[in-house]
Protein backbone atom coordinates (compact mmCIF):
# COMPACT_ATOMS: atom_id res chain seq x y z
CA MET A 1 -50.94 6.22 42.84
CA GLY A 2 -47.47 7.72 43.97
CA SER A 3 -45.37 4.60 42.83
CA SER A 4 -46.71 4.41 39.56
CA PHE A 5 -46.14 7.95 38.59
CA SER A 6 -42.53 7.65 40.12
CA MET A 7 -42.29 4.28 37.84
CA ILE A 8 -43.66 6.16 34.64
CA ILE A 9 -40.94 8.96 35.76
CA VAL A 10 -38.22 6.51 35.76
CA LEU A 11 -39.25 4.74 32.51
CA VAL A 12 -39.23 8.02 30.63
CA LEU A 13 -35.79 8.68 32.19
CA MET A 14 -34.47 5.38 30.77
CA PHE A 15 -35.95 5.82 27.36
CA GLY A 16 -34.20 9.56 27.45
CA PHE A 17 -30.78 8.24 28.35
CA MET A 18 -31.15 5.24 25.71
CA TYR A 19 -32.29 7.68 22.74
CA PHE A 20 -29.58 10.02 23.67
CA GLY A 21 -27.03 7.58 24.25
CA MET A 22 -27.69 5.99 20.68
CA MET A 23 -28.56 9.02 18.39
CA ARG A 24 -25.30 11.51 19.70
CA PRO A 25 -22.93 8.98 18.79
CA GLN A 26 -24.63 7.96 15.30
CA LYS A 27 -25.04 11.87 14.67
CA LYS A 28 -21.32 12.59 15.42
CA GLN A 29 -20.32 9.98 13.15
CA GLN A 30 -22.68 10.98 10.42
CA GLN A 31 -20.81 14.66 10.71
CA LYS A 32 -17.52 13.28 10.65
CA ARG A 33 -18.06 11.29 7.35
CA GLN A 34 -19.59 14.45 5.70
CA GLU A 35 -16.69 16.62 6.70
CA MET A 36 -14.50 13.82 4.84
CA LEU A 37 -16.69 13.51 1.86
CA ASN A 38 -16.40 17.65 1.65
CA ALA A 39 -12.59 17.50 2.26
CA MET A 40 -12.19 15.10 -0.80
CA LYS A 41 -10.08 16.60 -3.36
CA LYS A 42 -8.34 15.68 -6.76
CA GLY A 43 -5.30 13.26 -6.46
CA ASP A 44 -6.61 11.99 -3.22
CA LYS A 45 -6.69 7.75 -2.79
CA VAL A 46 -10.16 6.33 -1.59
CA VAL A 47 -12.08 3.40 -1.29
CA THR A 48 -15.64 2.46 -2.20
CA ILE A 49 -18.16 0.96 -0.13
CA GLY A 50 -17.77 -1.79 -2.60
CA GLY A 51 -13.97 -2.04 -1.70
CA LEU A 52 -12.83 -0.60 -5.16
CA HIS A 53 -9.53 1.45 -4.58
CA ALA A 54 -8.84 4.06 -6.73
CA VAL A 55 -7.53 8.08 -7.06
CA VAL A 56 -9.91 11.06 -7.49
CA ASP A 57 -9.78 12.08 -10.72
CA SER A 58 -12.58 15.05 -10.52
CA ILE A 59 -15.29 15.84 -8.20
CA ASN A 60 -19.00 17.64 -9.66
CA ASP A 61 -20.91 19.22 -6.73
CA ALA A 62 -23.66 19.95 -8.32
CA ASP A 63 -24.37 16.25 -9.16
CA GLN A 64 -22.69 14.98 -5.98
CA THR A 65 -20.60 12.53 -7.82
CA VAL A 66 -17.26 11.63 -8.10
CA ASP A 67 -14.77 10.66 -11.11
CA LEU A 68 -12.11 7.91 -10.20
CA ASP A 69 -9.28 6.72 -12.07
CA VAL A 70 -8.60 3.00 -11.51
CA ASP A 71 -5.44 2.03 -13.25
CA GLY A 72 -6.32 4.22 -16.51
CA VAL A 73 -10.18 3.49 -16.54
CA TYR A 74 -12.40 6.40 -15.20
CA LEU A 75 -15.37 5.53 -13.53
CA THR A 76 -18.19 7.77 -11.99
CA PHE A 77 -19.97 6.90 -8.62
CA SER A 78 -21.66 8.83 -6.00
CA ARG A 79 -20.38 10.67 -3.26
CA THR A 80 -22.01 8.79 -1.03
CA SER A 81 -20.57 5.46 -2.30
CA ILE A 82 -16.97 6.52 -0.89
CA ARG A 83 -16.08 4.81 2.40
CA SER A 84 -12.80 6.16 3.24
CA VAL A 85 -10.36 8.74 2.19
CA ASN A 86 -6.77 8.41 2.17
CA GLU A 87 -3.89 10.51 2.23
CA THR A 88 -2.91 12.01 -1.27
CA ALA A 89 -1.53 9.78 -3.99
CA THR A 90 2.21 9.92 -4.13
CA PRO A 91 3.84 9.46 -7.33
CA ALA A 92 6.30 6.64 -7.84
CA ALA A 93 9.31 8.96 -8.37
CA ALA A 94 9.02 10.26 -4.48
CA LYS A 95 9.76 6.52 -3.56
CA PRO A 96 13.01 6.32 -1.42
CA ALA A 97 15.92 4.52 -3.90
CA PRO A 98 17.75 1.92 -1.99
CA LYS A 99 20.61 2.59 -0.49
CA LYS A 100 23.99 1.93 -2.36
CA ASP A 101 25.33 -0.62 0.10
CA GLU A 102 21.72 -2.64 0.21
CA LYS A 103 22.11 -2.27 -3.71
CA ALA A 104 25.67 -3.46 -3.74
CA ASP A 105 24.89 -6.90 -1.65
CA ASP A 106 22.20 -7.71 -3.50
CA ASP A 107 24.04 -7.29 -7.00
CA GLN A 108 26.32 -9.59 -5.36
CA ASP A 109 23.88 -12.52 -4.49
CA ASP A 110 22.34 -12.14 -8.04
CA ASP A 111 26.13 -13.04 -9.77
CA LYS A 112 26.33 -16.27 -8.22
CA GLY A 113 25.54 -18.71 -10.58
CA TYR A 114 24.33 -22.07 -9.85
CA SER A 115 25.92 -25.38 -10.56
CA GLU A 116 25.40 -28.80 -10.12
CA ASP A 117 28.09 -29.15 -7.97
CA ASP A 118 26.41 -26.90 -5.28
CA LYS A 119 24.15 -30.02 -4.33
């Protein structure tokens, strides 16, 4: 009788460890995702669960939707359809310009003409 009781306790403890081992990480992941969605703001680059890359145009908290700008096409999605939120979109003007030396080298290469004699 004592061995069956200890066996039941061992089984209950195993199930308890398995439950907390699987449920706790899932809850943490769910909480992290919710924080990501709550921190989303206009101008952020996002990727939907379907793989669509877009920029957030507006967020409607009442309807839990987000309007996305996909190269001038505006689409409305549920907030839960956002897979990931990346950094804020940067304008093209913020792109670093090539150095003068690099540009000069590129221009020199482009100025070379092609002739049949080069073969």
